């Protein structure tokens, strides 16, 4: 993979760059949206391929920036509601405008992004600056004409879906019917219609009658890419539940439960915590699901509930460090995972600004680093290695010198091409594979 | 008593650092011990000590939370589950039972000095300040413990038991282990908490309106007030509701503005 571009998401308020909290390509890959801790959304657009250099693909440049969410205060509970953007999901494009959903802990917003590259000129009542003309000077009528202007990108909030969640929203997912979407918090999942903001349907509710009995929460959820009645949600106990909305209005009873039995030899007090699923993603084909827990990524076949079909170790060398990681809270980090366009490669982030890719066909994997030093434009990324005692090669990093503050939680893969977006704290890295479309 | 109030001004990070420093050594050293013992080889004092450290660490984690923002529910649930696991194992081991049959008198009163930090925290506790959602969770957790422990032993209230357990274990270990910074700081936390007699702890709670704790009630109240849009299943169909008008109005206003803008311009 080649290092392509690095963007520092700057808050612009003199306080320096802000931490990126979500990254998402749109359905064509032309646009890339990032959300940050300050409630801002930055959209990048890919420049069209230049005719002069037929082999050079377009770069991503800033297209639009807007403030999506503001901090709020819940007076009843005396608690702040963070403006951090937890998730962004693009709607499939239906006309010239682009639309996306962005959410913080409590409120989901639908934004419409439009371009304006022409403006009317030749008004009868107003002059060029917009001041009203003296009517006595108007002797004839003219028809205003549209003249080209510098491209202006306008972003407007079209819908605000508020008051739907008591707990913190962790995921949103647009249905394949393009009319509805769901939002999930720790205990409930709601179904919304994109055009209706004052009403939503609760489709999953795992809140126990007594909060004392609470032992499991919802960690992520997603609609099936093709079947508009199916969705999956993951839990903090490491299970996945596939639900069918045709079965009942309240989908508390799952259609399928995907759970791998615990390995007794690996059992420890941290077993449950590391089994908590932090992200779930359907494959593009809709046949598989990808889950991420603390130490592994797993591929599940929708037809097999008893165990995943593939398991990949992301950073097994951390298994002996779980106590320290529990102590410094790193064990609760929620990493995301991603499929490539053909579902042949999966990717996820790790610590020390490392991210990992696994080729499902060749079973080969690679560890790469997102850092300024290794990512000059056109620089080729060098595979990294973490050594666990024993022989140490040059350039290897030892487990003890890993920087646990540099975590890559959010990654995204272009829907069709080998372009990936990696969020490393407050920097966005975009890497392209220009030579091959396959992993080598 | 695991927590009464959590204090915004409490410079918990200081305590945490002390805490972490000492703990880290023990944790890394003992990591293999824990897993070793689970495989069946128990080096009793060391394993118990490690398990105890984990329990204490977990309890402190549940207490130390961000004050301004609602704590992460997933994290809290996972930590609470870990605590439950440890306590279950301790119950099975008989450790729990054994500890509890020891005299509940005394403990570490003589060897501990409350720091200014801890004094501040206990003063805040006396004021009965609470973070409703969070405190509710921990109160529930405490209730949960009451349930568990009452099934397995007939002794003093559970509120007492964990505290005594910890302090007594420390006492037990004392003869064999060296006191590190960690022990002292942890003891200080529990010492302060221990100083309050059960009665006063209950008094603390009684000062605060209990209905405020019940997150569910609170939220139900909030819901009915603001006429939230989301209800169970099909009920929403029959009763279209309005959200707080503000957000809706704003978006409508923006749209309206936009339209007016266009109209006015042309």
XYZ file of C-alpha atoms in Angstrom:
706
model
C 0.000 0.000 0.000
C 1.183 3.466 -0.729
C 0.929 6.365 1.622
C -1.204 8.904 -0.054
C -2.505 11.724 2.018
C -2.578 12.811 5.577
C -5.067 15.262 6.928
C -5.059 16.706 10.339
C -8.566 17.440 11.434
C -8.216 20.870 12.949
C -10.820 22.264 15.249
C -9.928 25.743 14.058
C -10.468 27.237 17.457
C -6.840 27.451 18.354
C -7.000 24.393 20.525
C -5.448 22.194 17.941
C -6.686 19.193 16.094
C -9.554 17.175 17.392
C -9.817 13.443 17.811
C -11.507 11.694 14.910
C -14.338 9.526 16.156
C -15.728 8.005 12.974
C -14.838 7.514 9.299
C -17.175 6.454 6.495
C -17.014 6.274 2.702
C -20.207 6.899 0.760
C -21.609 4.244 -1.567
C -19.528 5.220 -4.566
C -16.393 6.029 -2.623
C -16.311 9.497 -4.084
C -16.911 11.062 -0.700
C -15.362 10.304 2.662
C -16.859 11.694 5.839
C -15.147 12.005 9.199
C -16.686 12.993 12.503
C -14.730 14.226 15.474
C -14.964 14.716 19.191
C -15.878 18.369 18.760
C -19.061 17.525 16.892
C -17.697 18.505 13.512
C -18.030 16.645 10.250
C -15.430 16.995 7.520
C -16.227 15.591 4.089
C -13.499 14.805 1.598
C -14.083 14.417 -2.106
C -12.014 12.436 -4.490
C -10.687 14.407 -7.394
C -11.584 12.861 -10.704
C -8.789 11.017 -12.445
C -6.544 13.281 -14.369
C -6.401 12.641 -18.077
C -2.772 13.599 -18.154
C -1.755 10.840 -15.809
C -4.008 7.939 -16.618
C -2.514 5.702 -13.945
C -2.753 8.221 -11.179
C -5.987 8.037 -9.325
C -7.630 10.963 -7.669
C -6.673 12.389 -4.336
C -9.071 13.269 -1.576
C -9.461 16.929 -0.758
C -11.632 18.719 1.727
C -15.076 19.243 0.262
C -17.053 20.596 3.164
C -16.835 21.141 6.895
C -19.741 21.754 9.209
C -20.702 21.627 12.832
C -23.065 18.737 13.203
C -23.683 18.560 16.941
C -23.191 20.959 19.807
C -22.621 20.035 23.436
C -25.816 19.947 25.405
C -26.708 19.777 29.052
C -29.273 17.407 30.455
C -30.734 19.424 33.295
C -32.696 16.556 34.725
C -29.683 14.361 35.258
C -27.148 17.162 35.631
C -24.986 15.603 32.982
C -23.394 16.840 29.838
C -24.304 15.334 26.528
C -21.156 15.110 24.470
C -21.143 16.497 20.976
C -18.759 13.791 19.828
C -19.932 12.187 16.584
C -20.261 8.488 17.239
C -21.285 7.363 13.786
C -21.891 8.681 10.288
C -23.819 6.742 7.685
C -24.399 7.875 4.115
C -27.747 7.477 2.447
C -27.723 6.054 -1.051
C -27.724 8.929 -3.457
C -31.099 9.519 -5.042
C -30.614 12.871 -6.735
C -27.980 15.517 -7.177
C -27.690 16.012 -3.442
C -25.849 13.803 -0.989
C -27.329 12.937 2.371
C -25.848 11.524 5.500
C -26.908 10.675 9.014
C -24.685 11.720 11.887
C -25.262 10.919 15.528
C -23.883 11.764 18.931
C -24.919 9.987 22.137
C -28.517 11.104 21.955
C -29.555 12.795 18.729
C -29.420 11.702 15.112
C -29.407 14.276 12.345
C -30.003 14.012 8.639
C -27.844 16.395 6.614
C -28.269 17.299 2.998
C -25.222 18.342 1.045
C -25.812 20.282 -2.131
C -23.593 22.054 -4.584
C -24.155 25.378 -6.034
C -22.087 26.372 -8.984
C -24.384 28.803 -10.704
C -26.132 31.873 -9.497
C -28.825 34.028 -10.956
C -27.860 37.412 -12.251
C -29.796 40.242 -13.761
C -32.529 40.879 -11.234
C -34.975 43.590 -11.954
C -35.503 44.895 -8.477
C -32.056 44.421 -6.984
C -28.651 45.494 -8.210
C -25.479 43.410 -8.254
C -24.831 43.913 -4.570
C -28.347 43.064 -3.634
C -29.496 46.541 -2.816
C -32.912 47.542 -3.936
C -32.910 49.573 -7.076
C -34.544 52.925 -7.344
C -37.645 51.982 -9.271
C -37.528 55.100 -11.347
C -34.308 53.858 -12.937
C -35.894 50.644 -14.113
C -36.933 51.191 -17.696
C -37.109 47.666 -19.039
C -37.568 44.171 -17.791
C -35.011 41.440 -18.121
C -35.067 37.770 -17.402
C -32.473 36.770 -14.797
C -29.960 34.288 -16.162
C -27.855 31.675 -14.403
C -24.172 32.382 -14.547
C -21.425 30.066 -13.362
C -19.790 30.815 -10.025
C -17.220 29.256 -7.759
C -18.424 25.992 -6.380
C -20.195 26.382 -3.093
C -21.098 23.408 -0.978
C -24.100 23.913 1.214
C -24.994 21.673 4.089
C -28.382 21.885 5.725
C -29.936 19.852 8.534
C -33.045 18.318 7.060
C -34.209 16.202 9.980
C -33.405 15.995 13.633
C -34.326 12.730 15.333
C -34.262 13.620 18.993
C -35.472 12.125 22.244
C -35.400 8.594 20.984
C -32.729 7.297 23.328
C -32.243 7.158 27.033
C -28.857 5.512 26.757
C -25.910 6.277 24.518
C -26.349 5.648 20.816
C -23.561 3.400 19.571
C -24.680 2.614 16.007
C -26.940 3.683 13.195
C -27.666 1.731 10.056
C -29.616 2.682 6.948
C -31.952 -0.006 5.665
C -31.692 -1.284 2.123
C -35.213 0.004 1.569
C -33.733 3.515 1.737
C -36.733 4.626 3.725
C -35.947 3.521 7.221
C -32.937 3.326 9.461
C -32.215 2.045 12.914
C -30.357 3.500 15.857
C -29.080 1.392 18.727
C -28.113 2.416 22.228
C -26.861 0.264 25.098
C -30.227 -1.315 25.786
C -32.608 -0.523 22.959
C -32.842 -0.351 19.205
C -35.238 2.002 17.460
C -36.522 1.976 13.918
C -37.096 5.346 12.293
C -38.546 6.498 9.040
C -36.220 8.974 7.392
C -39.024 11.458 6.858
C -40.567 11.252 10.315
C -38.838 12.720 13.314
C -41.477 12.691 16.022
C -41.971 8.968 16.160
C -39.860 5.854 16.201
C -40.557 2.184 16.806
C -38.712 0.278 19.453
C -37.689 -3.035 17.917
C -35.289 -4.394 20.524
C -35.380 -3.815 24.249
C -33.033 -5.717 26.524
C -33.481 -3.528 29.543
C -34.283 -5.776 32.506
C -37.171 -4.957 34.793
C -34.628 -4.401 37.539
C -31.497 -2.582 36.532
C -29.786 -4.681 39.184
C -30.152 -7.618 36.859
C -28.361 -5.903 34.022
C -25.444 -7.994 32.841
C -25.416 -7.475 29.094
C -25.614 -4.473 26.777
C -25.929 -3.921 23.047
C -22.626 -2.926 21.524
C -23.294 -2.606 17.779
C -25.977 -3.263 15.184
C -26.450 -3.276 11.431
C -29.089 -3.949 8.818
C -28.537 -6.707 6.322
C -27.311 -5.162 3.055
C -29.988 -6.833 0.918
C -32.788 -8.123 3.108
C -34.615 -5.155 4.546
C -36.235 -7.277 7.249
C -33.020 -8.628 8.750
C -30.636 -6.983 11.133
C -27.977 -8.101 13.565
C -26.907 -6.773 16.932
C -23.934 -7.704 19.054
C -23.620 -7.799 22.811
C -21.048 -7.270 25.513
C -21.092 -11.012 26.183
C -19.780 -11.785 22.724
C -22.981 -12.990 21.120
C -24.669 -11.932 17.902
C -28.383 -11.964 17.355
C -29.920 -11.953 13.929
C -33.480 -10.661 14.009
C -36.286 -10.755 11.512
C -38.676 -7.825 11.681
C -41.375 -9.844 9.994
C -41.544 -12.183 12.973
C -42.876 -9.672 15.463
C -42.994 -5.989 16.192
C -40.628 -6.289 19.125
C -37.662 -8.366 18.077
C -36.562 -9.425 21.513
C -36.543 -13.026 20.405
C -33.760 -13.502 17.974
C -34.122 -15.598 14.876
C -30.570 -16.795 15.190
C -28.062 -16.584 18.001
C -24.414 -16.736 17.097
C -22.180 -17.634 19.963
C -18.907 -19.424 20.288
C -18.521 -21.532 23.399
C -15.783 -20.335 25.722
C -12.424 -22.027 25.547
C -11.942 -23.397 29.072
C -8.165 -23.419 28.799
C -8.088 -19.701 28.128
C -10.480 -18.736 30.822
C -9.654 -15.864 33.125
C -11.459 -13.107 34.934
C -11.078 -11.080 31.766
C -12.647 -13.632 29.448
C -15.961 -11.908 29.309
C -14.523 -8.474 28.771
C -12.347 -9.538 25.879
C -15.216 -11.429 24.304
C -17.354 -8.298 24.135
C -17.990 -7.519 20.476
C -17.012 -3.948 19.640
C -18.132 -3.927 15.998
C -20.184 -6.029 13.605
C -20.293 -5.637 9.814
C -22.124 -7.631 7.181
C -20.073 -8.599 4.163
C -21.022 -6.908 0.895
C -22.413 -10.215 -0.285
C -24.629 -10.428 2.782
C -23.543 -13.959 3.429
C -21.091 -13.323 6.235
C -20.679 -11.151 9.277
C -17.438 -9.769 10.616
C -17.034 -9.173 14.322
C -14.266 -7.584 16.341
C -13.592 -8.372 19.950
C -10.592 -7.287 21.950
C -8.054 -9.732 20.606
C -9.561 -11.183 17.437
C -11.649 -10.617 14.338
C -14.059 -13.363 13.390
C -15.943 -14.174 10.233
C -19.344 -15.758 10.782
C -21.433 -17.564 8.199
C -25.063 -16.570 8.588
C -25.985 -20.206 8.260
C -23.805 -21.380 11.111
C -24.611 -20.277 14.600
C -22.325 -22.463 16.614
C -18.996 -20.893 15.822
C -17.284 -18.505 13.416
C -15.921 -19.908 10.190
C -12.714 -17.945 10.517
C -10.846 -16.420 13.435
C -7.873 -14.119 13.088
C -5.601 -13.018 15.916
C -5.105 -9.294 15.878
C -2.652 -8.939 18.757
C -2.549 -12.131 20.748
C 0.626 -10.943 22.454
C -1.628 -8.808 24.630
C -3.236 -11.859 26.197
C -0.670 -11.963 28.950
C -1.053 -8.241 29.602
C -4.766 -8.207 30.199
C -4.444 -7.205 33.820
C -2.468 -4.071 32.979
C -4.798 -3.308 30.122
C -7.726 -3.652 32.475
C -6.092 -1.344 34.919
C -5.452 1.408 32.384
C -8.846 0.864 30.777
C -7.416 -0.059 27.382
C -9.255 -3.345 27.591
C -12.448 -1.391 27.017
C -11.260 0.160 23.754
C -13.726 -0.412 20.943
C -12.023 -1.232 17.693
C -13.897 -1.275 14.418
C -13.431 -3.657 11.514
C -13.965 -3.476 7.766
C -14.379 -5.608 4.652
C -12.832 -4.753 1.329
C -15.103 -4.442 -1.687
C -14.832 -8.075 -2.723
C -15.029 -9.441 0.857
C -11.673 -11.105 0.402
C -9.692 -8.974 2.836
C -10.591 -7.738 6.297
C -8.995 -4.918 8.197
C -8.926 -3.689 11.744
C -6.911 -1.321 13.912
C -4.631 -1.974 16.872
C -2.250 -0.066 19.146
C 0.878 1.901 18.361
C -0.921 3.237 15.282
C -0.757 -0.226 13.776
C -3.522 -1.666 11.680
C -3.877 -5.187 10.444
C -5.157 -6.745 7.238
C -6.068 -10.384 6.752
C -6.470 -11.990 3.360
C -9.145 -14.628 3.697
C -8.016 -16.533 0.622
C -4.284 -16.706 1.070
C -4.506 -16.607 4.873
C -1.721 -14.083 4.855
C -1.793 -11.083 7.116
C 0.124 -7.878 7.394
C 0.703 -5.226 10.030
C 1.111 -1.658 8.842
C 1.695 1.585 10.637
C -0.044 4.903 10.153
C 2.524 7.502 11.024
C 3.841 10.660 9.481
C 7.327 9.263 9.085
C 6.257 6.271 7.083
C 3.590 8.057 5.112
C 5.182 10.610 2.894
C 3.200 10.855 -0.319
C 3.894 7.970 -2.624
C 5.914 6.234 0.079
C 5.295 2.546 0.235
C 4.223 1.233 3.612
C 6.581 -1.181 5.205
C 5.150 -4.158 7.052
C 5.767 -4.024 10.797
C 6.289 -6.773 13.281
C 5.756 -7.054 16.989
C 8.172 -9.399 18.649
C 7.295 -11.270 21.781
C 10.597 -11.935 23.411
C 12.932 -14.403 21.779
C 14.635 -13.454 18.559
C 14.253 -9.892 17.634
C 14.744 -8.676 14.122
C 15.752 -5.183 13.213
C 12.796 -2.795 13.119
C 10.744 -5.099 15.275
C 8.844 -3.489 18.076
C 8.744 -5.229 21.408
C 5.414 -5.596 23.135
C 6.525 -3.499 26.060
C 7.366 -0.506 23.915
C 3.976 -0.355 22.220
C 2.271 2.958 22.673
C -1.213 2.239 23.963
C -2.312 5.826 23.621
C -1.940 5.567 19.857
C -4.902 3.436 18.966
C -6.547 3.018 15.601
C -10.181 2.493 16.451
C -11.772 3.711 13.222
C -10.996 2.458 9.759
C -12.898 2.405 6.482
C -12.447 0.695 3.158
C -13.526 2.155 -0.181
C -16.567 0.204 -1.450
C -14.912 -0.951 -4.649
C -11.261 0.018 -4.786
C -8.245 -0.606 -2.635
C -8.320 2.691 -0.854
C -8.454 2.789 2.915
C -9.002 5.569 5.401
C -7.364 5.248 8.794
C -8.090 7.532 11.716
C -5.145 7.786 14.074
C -6.234 10.002 16.939
C -6.451 13.397 15.234
C -4.910 12.466 11.918
C -6.620 10.939 8.937
C -4.516 8.770 6.672
C -5.626 7.664 3.262
C -3.740 4.849 1.619
C -4.144 3.569 -1.903
C -2.922 0.416 -3.501
C -1.965 1.618 -6.922
C -0.065 -1.329 -8.239
C -2.409 -4.237 -7.710
C -5.977 -4.637 -6.841
C -5.063 -7.768 -4.929
C -3.101 -7.857 -1.744
C 0.450 -8.993 -2.257
C -20.049 0.803 51.290
C -18.745 1.144 47.837
C -19.862 4.490 47.005
C -21.907 7.214 48.206
C -20.961 10.195 46.195
C -18.264 10.651 43.690
C -16.557 13.917 44.091
C -15.779 16.297 41.267
C -13.041 18.047 43.159
C -11.509 14.843 44.413
C -8.184 14.689 42.706
C -8.643 11.037 42.103
C -5.919 10.942 39.565
C -3.378 11.379 42.337
C -4.707 8.432 44.179
C -4.990 6.579 40.947
C -1.357 7.070 40.128
C -0.259 5.825 43.520
C -2.725 3.084 43.156
C -1.691 2.212 39.678
C 1.981 2.229 40.393
C 1.753 -0.257 43.163
C -0.846 -2.311 41.455
C 0.968 -2.527 38.179
C 3.873 -4.318 39.737
C 1.635 -6.739 41.438
C -0.562 -7.205 38.466
C 2.091 -8.011 35.935
C 3.891 -10.240 38.359
C 0.818 -12.042 39.347
C -0.815 -12.300 35.962
C 0.548 -15.720 35.339
C -0.437 -16.679 38.843
C -4.049 -15.981 38.156
C -4.134 -17.955 34.995
C -1.988 -20.669 36.474
C -4.316 -21.056 39.388
C -7.323 -21.222 37.183
C -5.739 -24.140 35.498
C -5.797 -25.803 38.865
C -2.529 -25.012 40.555
C -3.268 -22.717 43.453
C -0.490 -21.020 45.300
C -2.911 -19.857 47.885
C -1.635 -16.612 49.354
C -0.429 -15.178 46.083
C -3.502 -16.109 44.106
C -5.845 -14.774 46.718
C -3.882 -11.594 46.904
C -4.034 -11.112 43.171
C -7.680 -11.871 43.041
C -8.249 -9.464 45.868
C -6.304 -6.780 44.053
C -8.435 -7.284 41.014
C -11.574 -7.060 43.079
C -10.429 -3.893 44.740
C -9.304 -2.374 41.492
C -12.672 -3.145 39.957
C -14.529 -1.576 42.830
C -12.473 1.547 42.596
C -13.069 1.657 38.855
C -16.771 1.564 39.443
C -16.425 4.480 41.790
C -14.096 6.652 39.817
C -16.068 7.916 36.931
C -16.291 11.015 34.855
C -18.480 13.381 36.671
C -19.769 15.609 33.973
C -20.648 13.044 31.390
C -22.734 9.985 31.928
C -20.447 7.011 32.523
C -20.089 4.365 29.874
C -22.719 1.756 30.666
C -20.965 -1.025 28.799
C -17.779 -0.516 30.769
C -19.656 -0.386 34.057
C -21.533 -3.568 33.267
C -18.375 -5.415 32.298
C -16.573 -4.328 35.459
C -19.558 -5.256 37.600
C -19.695 -8.677 35.973
C -16.018 -9.146 36.732
C -16.604 -8.248 40.353
C -19.463 -10.727 40.532
C -17.300 -13.433 39.046
C -14.590 -12.858 41.604
C -17.025 -12.838 44.449
C -18.675 -16.008 43.220
C -15.368 -17.725 43.102
C -14.486 -16.425 46.524
C -17.757 -17.779 47.822
C -17.086 -21.174 46.334
C -13.574 -21.149 47.685
C -14.877 -20.537 51.118
C -12.715 -17.465 51.303
C -15.756 -15.317 51.623
C -17.210 -17.471 54.351
C -13.938 -17.690 56.187
C -13.371 -14.010 56.194
C -16.783 -13.274 57.409
C -16.571 -15.532 60.421
C -13.603 -13.594 61.710
C -14.217 -10.815 64.159
C -15.695 -7.814 62.528
C -14.224 -5.489 65.129
C -11.109 -3.528 64.506
C -8.925 -3.667 61.530
C -6.678 -1.139 60.150
C -7.830 1.774 62.245
C -4.532 2.175 63.971
C -2.207 1.988 61.025
C -3.948 4.371 58.686
C -3.948 8.062 58.438
C -6.625 9.733 56.434
C -5.212 12.191 54.033
C -6.692 15.534 53.287
C -7.901 14.179 49.995
C -9.867 11.461 51.647
C -11.259 13.864 54.206
C -12.561 16.021 51.442
C -14.191 13.063 49.830
C -15.880 11.969 53.006
C -17.180 15.467 53.578
C -18.669 15.400 50.132
C -20.126 12.044 50.929
C -21.760 13.541 53.992
C -23.367 16.160 51.812
C -24.964 13.358 49.944
C -24.109 14.589 46.478
C -25.015 12.127 43.827
C -24.815 11.458 40.172
C -28.237 9.977 39.702
C -27.815 7.576 36.846
C -24.481 6.341 37.966
C -25.298 6.121 41.641
C -28.383 4.221 40.788
C -26.348 1.659 39.018
C -24.029 1.242 41.932
C -26.846 1.203 44.377
C -28.339 -1.574 42.316
C -25.033 -3.281 42.368
C -24.990 -3.045 46.114
C -28.491 -4.467 46.230
C -27.339 -7.256 44.028
C -24.624 -8.056 46.494
C -27.178 -8.131 49.259
C -29.011 -10.765 47.312
C -25.989 -12.903 46.602
C -24.455 -12.811 50.010
C -27.631 -13.388 51.943
C -28.022 -16.636 50.136
C -24.667 -17.914 51.136
C -24.282 -16.679 54.668
C -26.337 -15.672 57.553
C -24.041 -13.102 58.992
C -23.917 -9.338 58.986
C -25.342 -7.216 56.252
C -23.597 -7.305 52.933
C -22.744 -3.697 53.257
C -20.393 -4.646 56.017
C -19.156 -7.874 54.556
C -17.181 -6.771 51.513
C -15.497 -4.041 53.441
C -14.562 -6.350 56.235
C -13.508 -8.955 53.768
C -11.075 -6.627 52.182
C -9.658 -5.241 55.353
C -9.460 -8.648 56.973
C -7.752 -10.162 54.006
C -5.266 -7.400 54.186
C -4.733 -8.155 57.787
C -4.287 -11.807 57.061
C -1.789 -11.137 54.366
C 0.015 -8.593 56.384
C 2.077 -11.045 58.285
C 3.336 -12.630 55.117
C 3.590 -9.778 52.625
C 5.341 -6.483 52.659
C 3.255 -3.430 52.644
C 3.570 -1.534 49.431
C 2.281 1.860 48.582
C -0.623 0.174 47.002
C -1.815 -1.494 50.134
C -1.667 1.721 52.059
C -3.590 3.731 49.550
C -6.229 1.097 49.097
C -6.570 0.714 52.801
C -6.989 4.408 53.105
C -9.932 4.313 50.780
C -11.645 1.576 52.680
C -10.611 2.957 55.999
C -12.456 6.121 55.314
C -15.454 4.251 54.115
C -15.246 1.934 57.046
C -15.233 4.751 59.523
C -18.816 5.305 58.763
C -20.974 2.968 60.746
C -23.680 1.188 58.843
C -26.234 3.445 60.356
C -24.678 6.577 59.077
C -24.373 5.085 55.627
C -28.032 4.365 55.574
C -28.677 7.819 56.898
C -26.736 9.155 53.993
C -29.064 7.480 51.624
C -32.125 8.428 53.509
C -31.258 12.066 53.164
C -31.634 11.837 49.462
C -34.983 11.296 47.920
C -34.983 7.665 46.848
C -37.224 8.144 43.924
C -34.505 10.228 42.391
C -32.334 7.136 42.274
C -34.678 5.121 40.265
C -33.462 5.820 36.797
C -36.443 4.098 35.396
C -38.963 6.190 37.258
C -37.075 9.311 36.490
C -36.925 8.583 32.859
C -40.508 7.492 32.679
C -41.402 10.777 34.267
C -39.273 12.602 31.768
C -40.748 10.654 28.947
C -44.311 11.404 29.855
C -43.496 15.026 30.338
C -41.903 15.560 27.022
C -44.196 13.107 25.305
C -41.400 11.168 23.766
C -41.991 9.760 20.384
C -40.787 6.280 20.992
C -42.950 3.737 22.754
C -43.249 0.012 22.621
C -44.415 -1.624 19.495
C -47.635 -0.583 17.974
C -48.710 1.817 20.633
C -47.099 4.660 18.820
C -49.421 4.223 15.918
C -52.445 5.367 17.779
C -50.876 8.308 19.501
C -48.742 10.503 17.368
C -46.706 12.551 19.742
C -44.649 15.634 19.579
C -41.078 15.898 20.620
C -39.807 18.881 22.477
C -40.743 21.510 20.009
C -37.351 23.147 19.970
C -35.408 20.834 17.751
C -38.275 20.333 15.401
C -38.894 24.029 15.149
C -35.291 24.723 14.446
C -35.088 22.376 11.541
C -38.379 23.629 10.218
C -37.209 27.169 10.622
C -34.069 26.432 8.704
C -36.061 24.947 5.899
C -38.414 27.858 5.965
C -35.524 30.276 5.945
C -34.085 28.532 3.004
C -37.300 28.690 1.064
C -37.927 32.304 1.980
C -34.407 33.126 0.947
C -34.984 31.728 -2.468
C -38.314 33.450 -2.850
C -37.002 36.781 -1.717
C -34.030 36.653 -3.992
C -35.993 36.068 -7.090
